[in-house]
Tab-separated table of C-alpha atoms in Angstrom:
chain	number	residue	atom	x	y	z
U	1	UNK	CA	0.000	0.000	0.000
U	2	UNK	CA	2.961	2.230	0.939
U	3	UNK	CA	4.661	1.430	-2.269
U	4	UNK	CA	1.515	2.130	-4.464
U	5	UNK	CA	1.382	5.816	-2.621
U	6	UNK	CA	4.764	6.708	-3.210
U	7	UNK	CA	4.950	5.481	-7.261
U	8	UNK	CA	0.971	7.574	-7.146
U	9	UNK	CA	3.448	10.524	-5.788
U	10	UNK	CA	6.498	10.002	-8.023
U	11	UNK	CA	4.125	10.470	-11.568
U	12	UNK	CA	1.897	13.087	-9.395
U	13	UNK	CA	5.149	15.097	-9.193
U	14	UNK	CA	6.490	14.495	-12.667
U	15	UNK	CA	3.459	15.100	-14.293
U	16	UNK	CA	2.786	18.552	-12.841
U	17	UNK	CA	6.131	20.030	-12.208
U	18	UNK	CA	7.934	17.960	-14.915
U	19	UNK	CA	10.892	17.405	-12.552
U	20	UNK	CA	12.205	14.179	-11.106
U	21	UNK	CA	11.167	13.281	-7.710
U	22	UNK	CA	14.875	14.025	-6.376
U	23	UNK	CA	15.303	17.008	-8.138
U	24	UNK	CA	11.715	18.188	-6.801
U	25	UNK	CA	12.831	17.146	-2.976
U	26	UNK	CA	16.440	19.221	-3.677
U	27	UNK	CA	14.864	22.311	-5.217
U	28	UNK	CA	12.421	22.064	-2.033
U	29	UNK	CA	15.191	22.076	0.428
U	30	UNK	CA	16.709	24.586	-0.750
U	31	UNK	CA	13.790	26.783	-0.505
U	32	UNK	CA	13.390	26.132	2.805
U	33	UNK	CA	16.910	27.252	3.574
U	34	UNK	CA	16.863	30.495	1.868
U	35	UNK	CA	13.721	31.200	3.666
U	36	UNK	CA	14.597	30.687	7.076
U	37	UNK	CA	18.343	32.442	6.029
U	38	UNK	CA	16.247	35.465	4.906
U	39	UNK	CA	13.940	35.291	8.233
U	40	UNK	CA	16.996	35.341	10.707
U	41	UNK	CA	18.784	38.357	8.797
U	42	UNK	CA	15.109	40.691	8.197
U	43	UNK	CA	12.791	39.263	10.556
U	44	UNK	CA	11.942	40.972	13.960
U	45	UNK	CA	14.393	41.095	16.692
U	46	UNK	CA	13.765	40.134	20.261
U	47	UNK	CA	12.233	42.827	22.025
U	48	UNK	CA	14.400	45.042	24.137
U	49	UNK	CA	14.936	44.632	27.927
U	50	UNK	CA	12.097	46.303	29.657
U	51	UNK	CA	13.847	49.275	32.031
U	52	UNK	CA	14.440	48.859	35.780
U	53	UNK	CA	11.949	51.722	36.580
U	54	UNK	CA	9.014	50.086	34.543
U	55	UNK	CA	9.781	46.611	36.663
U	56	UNK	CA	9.739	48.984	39.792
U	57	UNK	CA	6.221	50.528	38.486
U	58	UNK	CA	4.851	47.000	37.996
U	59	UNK	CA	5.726	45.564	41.035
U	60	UNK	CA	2.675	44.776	43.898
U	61	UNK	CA	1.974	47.708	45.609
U	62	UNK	CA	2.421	47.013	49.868
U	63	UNK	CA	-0.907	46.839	51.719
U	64	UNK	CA	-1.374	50.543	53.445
U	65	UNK	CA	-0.250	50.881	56.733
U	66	UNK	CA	-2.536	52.444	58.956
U	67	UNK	CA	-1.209	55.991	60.633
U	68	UNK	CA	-3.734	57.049	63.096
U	69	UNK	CA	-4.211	60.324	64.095
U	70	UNK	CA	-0.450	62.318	62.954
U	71	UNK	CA	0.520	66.598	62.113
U	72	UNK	CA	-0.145	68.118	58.566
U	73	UNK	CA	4.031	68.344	59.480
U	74	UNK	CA	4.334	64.999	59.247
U	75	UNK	CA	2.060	64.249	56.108
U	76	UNK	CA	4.052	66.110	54.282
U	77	UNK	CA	6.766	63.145	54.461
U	78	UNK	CA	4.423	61.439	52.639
U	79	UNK	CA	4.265	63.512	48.945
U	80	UNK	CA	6.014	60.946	46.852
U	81	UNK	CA	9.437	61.994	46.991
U	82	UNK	CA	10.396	59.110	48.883
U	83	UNK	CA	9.480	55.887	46.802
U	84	UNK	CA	9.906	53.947	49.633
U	85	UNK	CA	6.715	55.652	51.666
U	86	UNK	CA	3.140	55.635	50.851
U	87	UNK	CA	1.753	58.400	48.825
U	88	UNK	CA	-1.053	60.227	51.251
U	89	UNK	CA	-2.930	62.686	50.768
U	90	UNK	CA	-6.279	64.232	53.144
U	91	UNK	CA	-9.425	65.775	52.289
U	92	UNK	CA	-11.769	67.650	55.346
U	93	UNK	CA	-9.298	66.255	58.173
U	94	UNK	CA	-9.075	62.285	56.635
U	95	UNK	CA	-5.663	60.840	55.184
U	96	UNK	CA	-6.063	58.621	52.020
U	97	UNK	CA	-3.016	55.989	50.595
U	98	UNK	CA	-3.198	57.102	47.180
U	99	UNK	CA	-0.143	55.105	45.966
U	100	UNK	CA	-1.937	53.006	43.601
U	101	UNK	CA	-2.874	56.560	41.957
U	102	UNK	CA	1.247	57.563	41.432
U	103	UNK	CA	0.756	58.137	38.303
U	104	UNK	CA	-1.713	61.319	39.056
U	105	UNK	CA	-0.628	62.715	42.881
U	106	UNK	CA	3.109	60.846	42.575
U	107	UNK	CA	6.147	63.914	41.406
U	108	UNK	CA	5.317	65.246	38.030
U	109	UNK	CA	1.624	63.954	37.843
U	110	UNK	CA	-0.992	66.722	37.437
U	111	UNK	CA	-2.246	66.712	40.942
U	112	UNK	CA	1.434	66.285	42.307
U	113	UNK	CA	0.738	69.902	44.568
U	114	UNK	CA	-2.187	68.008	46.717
U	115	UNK	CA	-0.109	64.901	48.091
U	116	UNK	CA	1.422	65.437	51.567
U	117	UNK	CA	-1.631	68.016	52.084
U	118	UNK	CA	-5.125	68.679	53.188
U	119	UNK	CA	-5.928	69.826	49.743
U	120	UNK	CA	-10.188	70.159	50.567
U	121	UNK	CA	-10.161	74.306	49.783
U	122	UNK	CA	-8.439	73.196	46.232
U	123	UNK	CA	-10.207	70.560	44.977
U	124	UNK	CA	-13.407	72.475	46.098
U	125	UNK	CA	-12.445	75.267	44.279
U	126	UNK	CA	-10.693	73.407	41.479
U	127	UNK	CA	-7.528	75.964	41.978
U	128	UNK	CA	-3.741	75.217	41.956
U	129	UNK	CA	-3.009	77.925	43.706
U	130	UNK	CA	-0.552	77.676	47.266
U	131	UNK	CA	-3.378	79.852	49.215
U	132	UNK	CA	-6.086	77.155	48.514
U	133	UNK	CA	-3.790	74.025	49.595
U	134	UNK	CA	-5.416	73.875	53.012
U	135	UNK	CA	-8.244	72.071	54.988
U	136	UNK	CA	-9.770	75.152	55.440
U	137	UNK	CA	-13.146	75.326	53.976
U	138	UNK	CA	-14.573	77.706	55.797
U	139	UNK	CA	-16.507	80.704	53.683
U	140	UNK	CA	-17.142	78.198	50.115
U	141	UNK	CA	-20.326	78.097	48.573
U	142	UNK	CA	-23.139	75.619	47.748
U	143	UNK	CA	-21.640	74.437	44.344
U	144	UNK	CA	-18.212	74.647	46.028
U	145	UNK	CA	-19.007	71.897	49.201
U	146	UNK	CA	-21.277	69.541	46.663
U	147	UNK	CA	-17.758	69.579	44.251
U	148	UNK	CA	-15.642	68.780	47.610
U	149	UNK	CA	-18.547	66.176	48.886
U	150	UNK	CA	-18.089	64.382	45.389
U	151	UNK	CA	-14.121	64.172	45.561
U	152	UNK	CA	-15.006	62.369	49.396
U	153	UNK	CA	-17.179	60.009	48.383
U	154	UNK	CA	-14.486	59.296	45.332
U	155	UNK	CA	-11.988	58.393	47.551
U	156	UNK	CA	-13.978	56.767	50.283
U	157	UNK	CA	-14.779	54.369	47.420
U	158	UNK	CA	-11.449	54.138	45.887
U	159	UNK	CA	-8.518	54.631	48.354
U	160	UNK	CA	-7.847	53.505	51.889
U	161	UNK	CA	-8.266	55.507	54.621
U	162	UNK	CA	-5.134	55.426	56.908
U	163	UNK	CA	-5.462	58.155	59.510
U	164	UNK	CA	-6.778	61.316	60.527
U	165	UNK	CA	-4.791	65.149	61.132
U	166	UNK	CA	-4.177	66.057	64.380
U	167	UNK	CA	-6.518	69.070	65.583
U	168	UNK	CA	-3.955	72.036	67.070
U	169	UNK	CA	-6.260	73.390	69.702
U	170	UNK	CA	-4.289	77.170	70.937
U	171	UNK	CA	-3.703	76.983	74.251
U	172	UNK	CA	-4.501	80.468	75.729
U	173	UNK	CA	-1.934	82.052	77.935
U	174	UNK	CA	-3.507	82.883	81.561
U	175	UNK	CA	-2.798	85.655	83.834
U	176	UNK	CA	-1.375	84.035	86.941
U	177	UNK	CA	-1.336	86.460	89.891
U	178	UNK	CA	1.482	86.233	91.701
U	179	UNK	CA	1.123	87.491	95.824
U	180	UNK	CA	4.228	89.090	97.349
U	181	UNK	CA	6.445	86.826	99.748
U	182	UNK	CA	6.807	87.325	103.499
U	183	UNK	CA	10.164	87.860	105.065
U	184	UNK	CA	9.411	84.146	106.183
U	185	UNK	CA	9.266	83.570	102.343
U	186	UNK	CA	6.178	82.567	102.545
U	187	UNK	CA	3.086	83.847	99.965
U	188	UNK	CA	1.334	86.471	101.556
U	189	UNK	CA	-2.305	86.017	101.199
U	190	UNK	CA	-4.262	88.211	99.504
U	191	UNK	CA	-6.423	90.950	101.347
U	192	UNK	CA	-9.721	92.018	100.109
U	193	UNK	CA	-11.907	94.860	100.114
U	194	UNK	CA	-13.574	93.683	103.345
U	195	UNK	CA	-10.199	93.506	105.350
U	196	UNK	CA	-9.224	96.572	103.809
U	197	UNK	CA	-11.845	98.532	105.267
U	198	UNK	CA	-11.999	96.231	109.017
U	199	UNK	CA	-10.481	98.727	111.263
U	200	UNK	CA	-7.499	97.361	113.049
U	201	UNK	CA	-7.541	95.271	116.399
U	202	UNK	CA	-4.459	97.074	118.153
U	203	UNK	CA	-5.191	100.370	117.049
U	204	UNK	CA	-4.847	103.046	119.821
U	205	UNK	CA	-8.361	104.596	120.442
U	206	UNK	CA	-9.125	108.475	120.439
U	207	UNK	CA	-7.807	110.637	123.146
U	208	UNK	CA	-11.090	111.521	124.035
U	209	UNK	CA	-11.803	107.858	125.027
U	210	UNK	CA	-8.986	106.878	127.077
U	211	UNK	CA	-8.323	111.050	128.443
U	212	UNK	CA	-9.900	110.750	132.173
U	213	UNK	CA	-11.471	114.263	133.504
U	214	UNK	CA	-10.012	114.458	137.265
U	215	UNK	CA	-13.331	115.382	139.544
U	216	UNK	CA	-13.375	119.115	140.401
U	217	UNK	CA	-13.726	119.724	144.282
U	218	UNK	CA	-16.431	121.309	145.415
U	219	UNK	CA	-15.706	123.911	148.445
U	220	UNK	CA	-18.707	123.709	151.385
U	221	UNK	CA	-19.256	126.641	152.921
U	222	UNK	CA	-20.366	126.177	156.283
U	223	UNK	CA	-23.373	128.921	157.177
């Protein structure tokens, strides 16, 4: 059966390419060479090694570490100059990890100014300005606290939240009154109105209390 197959393939062959079955087999090698020769010398080359700061970018990002309550001093460690440290950033008093967001609050995204901040005045106002890169939102408008609510409930539902900023309460200075020391060294309580005016115990009296009239005599005449 074999046999039959190959003499079928033998006059196949010679009958449409008018060759000889080993001439047809050589003239097919050498195609095969030339094309593969052509392939390694014009084909596409391996793609190039990938740079060490793309494998960096690609690499899992760590879970966030939770902060707690820390200074808008110390978030600003946390702007993205550091690769090493999370990328934060706070709106109305909450810290977000917005690291998996580099690309957009890392150094030399768009929104680069608002990480390390309390940015809630400039995203409410939509300004890049330095004045408006605070957490004050005191004296915005309607359209103004609906723009910041929106960014909020964005980041609730995107980002982690890792902390909170530290409220600096001013502490006022009181005015301690300070009494006068004794010659014992001692504080010498303080008088008041009513001791002022309380006559004093030792006090001499007038003259005319203690100054005793000596009796006159009386001469008797005898009638």
């Amino acid at each position: 059966m074999a046999l039959q197959l190959w003499e079928t393939l033998q006059q196949a062959i010679t009958a449409y390419t008018g060759l000889t079955p080993a001439t047809f087999f050589t003239v097919l090698a050498f195609g095969l060479a030339v094309y593969y020769l052509l392939s390694s010398m014009f084909g596409p080359s391996d793609p190039p090694p990938r740079p060490r700061s793309f494998e960096e970018e690609v690499q899992p990002l760590p879970p966030p570490v939770q902060l707690g309550e820390i200074g808008e001093e110390e978030l600003k460690q946390y702007d993205g100059a550091d690769p090493k440290k999370p990328l934060l950033m706070a709106i109305k008093g909450q810290i977000y990890d917005v690291s998996q967001s580099r690309m957009f609050y890392g150094p030399g995204g768009p929104y680069a100014l608002f990480a390390g901040k309390d940015a809630s005045r400039a995203l409410a106002k939509m300004s890049f300005e330095d004045k408006d890169l605070t957490g004050d939102i005191s004296g915005l408008g309607p359209f103004e606290m609906e723009a910041l609510q929106d960014w909020e409930y964005k980041f609730m539902s995107k980002y982690v939240k890792v902390g909170s900023i530290k409220k600096e309460v001013p502490v006022a200075d009181g005015s301690s009154s300070e009494q006068p020391a004794t010659e014992n060294g001692d504080a010498k309580p303080a008088t008041t109105e009513a001791d002022d005016a309380k006559p004093a115990e030792d006090a001499p009296s007038t003259a005319a209390e203690h100054t005793e009239v000596p009796p006159t005599s009386v001469e008797s005449k005898e009638d």
